[in-house]
Short mmCIF file of C-alpha atoms in Angstrom, two decimals:
data_model
loop_
_atom_site.label_atom_id
_atom_site.label_comp_id
_atom_site.label_asym_id
_atom_site.label_seq_id
_atom_site.Cartn_x
_atom_site.Cartn_y
_atom_site.Cartn_z
CA MET A 1261 86.06 91.97 106.51
CA ARG A 1262 87.51 94.13 103.71
CA LEU A 1263 88.29 97.57 102.60
CA GLU A 1264 89.18 97.99 98.87
CA ASN A 1265 89.51 100.88 96.58
CA GLU A 1266 92.04 101.28 93.36
CA HIS A 1267 94.99 101.94 95.73
CA VAL A 1268 94.92 99.79 98.67
CA ARG A 1269 93.25 96.57 100.07
CA VAL A 1270 92.55 96.27 103.56
CA GLU A 1271 91.82 93.06 105.18
CA LEU A 1272 90.59 93.34 108.93
CA ASP A 1273 90.18 90.43 111.52
CA PRO A 1274 86.53 89.92 112.08
CA ASN A 1275 87.05 89.34 115.74
CA THR A 1276 89.46 91.98 116.83
CA GLY A 1277 88.98 94.52 114.03
CA GLY A 1278 92.91 94.32 113.70
CA PHE A 1279 94.66 94.57 110.41
CA ARG A 1280 95.32 90.97 108.51
CA SER A 1281 96.56 92.81 105.79
CA VAL A 1282 97.13 96.24 104.36
CA TYR A 1283 98.17 95.63 100.74
CA ASP A 1284 99.43 98.60 98.25
CA LYS A 1285 98.25 97.79 94.89
CA HIS A 1286 100.37 100.44 93.15
CA ARG A 1287 103.79 99.34 94.90
CA ARG A 1288 102.63 95.76 95.09
CA HIS A 1289 103.71 95.82 98.82
CA GLU A 1290 102.01 94.05 101.86
CA TYR A 1291 102.72 96.28 105.05
CA ILE A 1292 101.61 93.66 107.65
CA ALA A 1293 104.18 91.05 108.35
CA ALA A 1294 102.66 89.62 111.35
CA PRO A 1295 98.85 89.81 110.93
CA ASP A 1296 98.61 87.77 114.35
CA ARG A 1297 100.24 90.40 116.28
CA ALA A 1298 98.71 93.45 114.53
CA LEU A 1299 96.20 94.60 117.10
CA LEU A 1300 93.65 97.37 116.42
CA PHE A 1301 94.57 99.03 119.73
CA ARG A 1302 95.99 98.27 122.99
CA VAL A 1303 94.92 100.72 126.31
CA MET A 1304 97.58 100.82 129.21
CA ALA A 1305 95.17 100.55 132.14
CA PRO A 1306 97.38 99.56 135.20
CA GLU A 1307 95.65 97.46 138.43
CA PRO A 1308 96.83 97.53 141.62
CA GLY A 1309 99.69 95.07 141.96
CA MET A 1310 100.05 95.03 138.00
CA ALA A 1311 101.74 98.18 136.79
CA CYS A 1312 101.69 96.70 133.16
CA GLY A 1313 97.96 96.15 133.02
CA HIS A 1314 96.40 96.57 129.71
CA VAL A 1315 93.37 95.68 127.48
CA ASP A 1316 93.56 94.53 123.79
CA ALA A 1317 90.83 94.85 121.05
CA GLU A 1318 89.09 91.53 121.22
CA ALA A 1319 85.44 90.32 121.05
CA CYS A 1320 84.40 93.57 118.71
CA ASP A 1321 81.82 93.96 116.43
CA VAL A 1322 83.12 94.70 112.90
CA SER A 1323 80.86 96.05 110.28
CA VAL A 1324 81.94 97.32 106.63
CA SER A 1325 79.79 99.61 104.19
CA GLY A 1326 81.52 100.53 101.38
CA ASN A 1327 85.16 102.01 102.06
CA THR A 1328 84.29 102.45 105.70
CA ALA A 1329 84.70 100.02 108.41
CA THR A 1330 83.18 100.60 112.14
CA ILE A 1331 84.64 98.44 114.87
CA VAL A 1332 83.03 98.49 118.28
CA CYS A 1333 84.66 97.01 121.30
CA LYS A 1334 83.15 96.93 124.92
CA GLN A 1335 85.40 95.44 127.74
CA ASP A 1336 86.69 96.06 131.04
CA GLY A 1337 84.65 99.32 131.49
CA MET A 1338 85.77 100.64 128.38
CA ASP A 1339 83.95 101.45 125.11
CA ALA A 1340 85.73 102.21 121.91
CA VAL A 1341 84.55 102.88 118.63
CA VAL A 1342 87.10 102.82 115.84
CA THR A 1343 86.22 104.22 112.23
CA LEU A 1344 88.63 103.26 109.27
CA GLU A 1345 87.87 104.84 106.15
CA LEU A 1346 89.79 104.58 102.52
CA GLU A 1347 90.71 107.95 101.31
CA GLY A 1348 92.85 107.45 98.08
CA SER A 1349 95.92 105.68 98.96
CA ALA A 1350 95.36 106.42 102.69
CA VAL A 1351 93.59 104.76 105.42
CA LEU A 1352 92.08 107.26 107.88
CA ALA A 1353 91.66 106.03 111.59
CA HIS A 1354 89.47 107.69 114.25
CA MET A 1355 89.01 106.36 117.95
CA ARG A 1356 86.56 107.37 120.50
CA LEU A 1357 87.26 105.61 123.78
CA THR A 1358 84.87 106.05 126.78
CA SER A 1359 85.95 104.61 130.30
CA ARG A 1360 83.27 103.58 132.65
CA GLY A 1361 85.26 101.70 135.27
CA PRO A 1362 87.77 102.41 137.81
CA ARG A 1363 90.97 101.96 135.92
CA THR A 1364 93.00 105.03 134.90
CA ILE A 1365 94.05 104.99 131.14
CA GLU A 1366 97.67 105.85 130.66
CA GLU A 1367 98.16 105.47 127.37
CA ILE A 1368 96.62 104.09 123.88
CA MET A 1369 98.31 102.24 121.28
CA PHE A 1370 96.57 102.94 118.06
CA PRO A 1371 97.45 103.04 114.58
#
């Protein structure tokens, strides 16, 4: 899945929505050094007996239309809707997270 304009090219993992590549065309520079570890998000949601419990983006529905990607992930009682949009040389990222389960969300790692 790819977003691209005259300034930047962004390639997304079709399963997780994570960044495979963020390439600056003017500087000729790739910003993603380890695409296999470039998660779209990680939600820290401890469970009893597991203080470091977390949920990573996976099995997401990724769609691209023009300069906008929409990623929908539903797992472990959480629904995440992420929008990535190219605006000039910027990648604008928005996330809406809804928790429907018993786990308490303590922290979110998101671009």
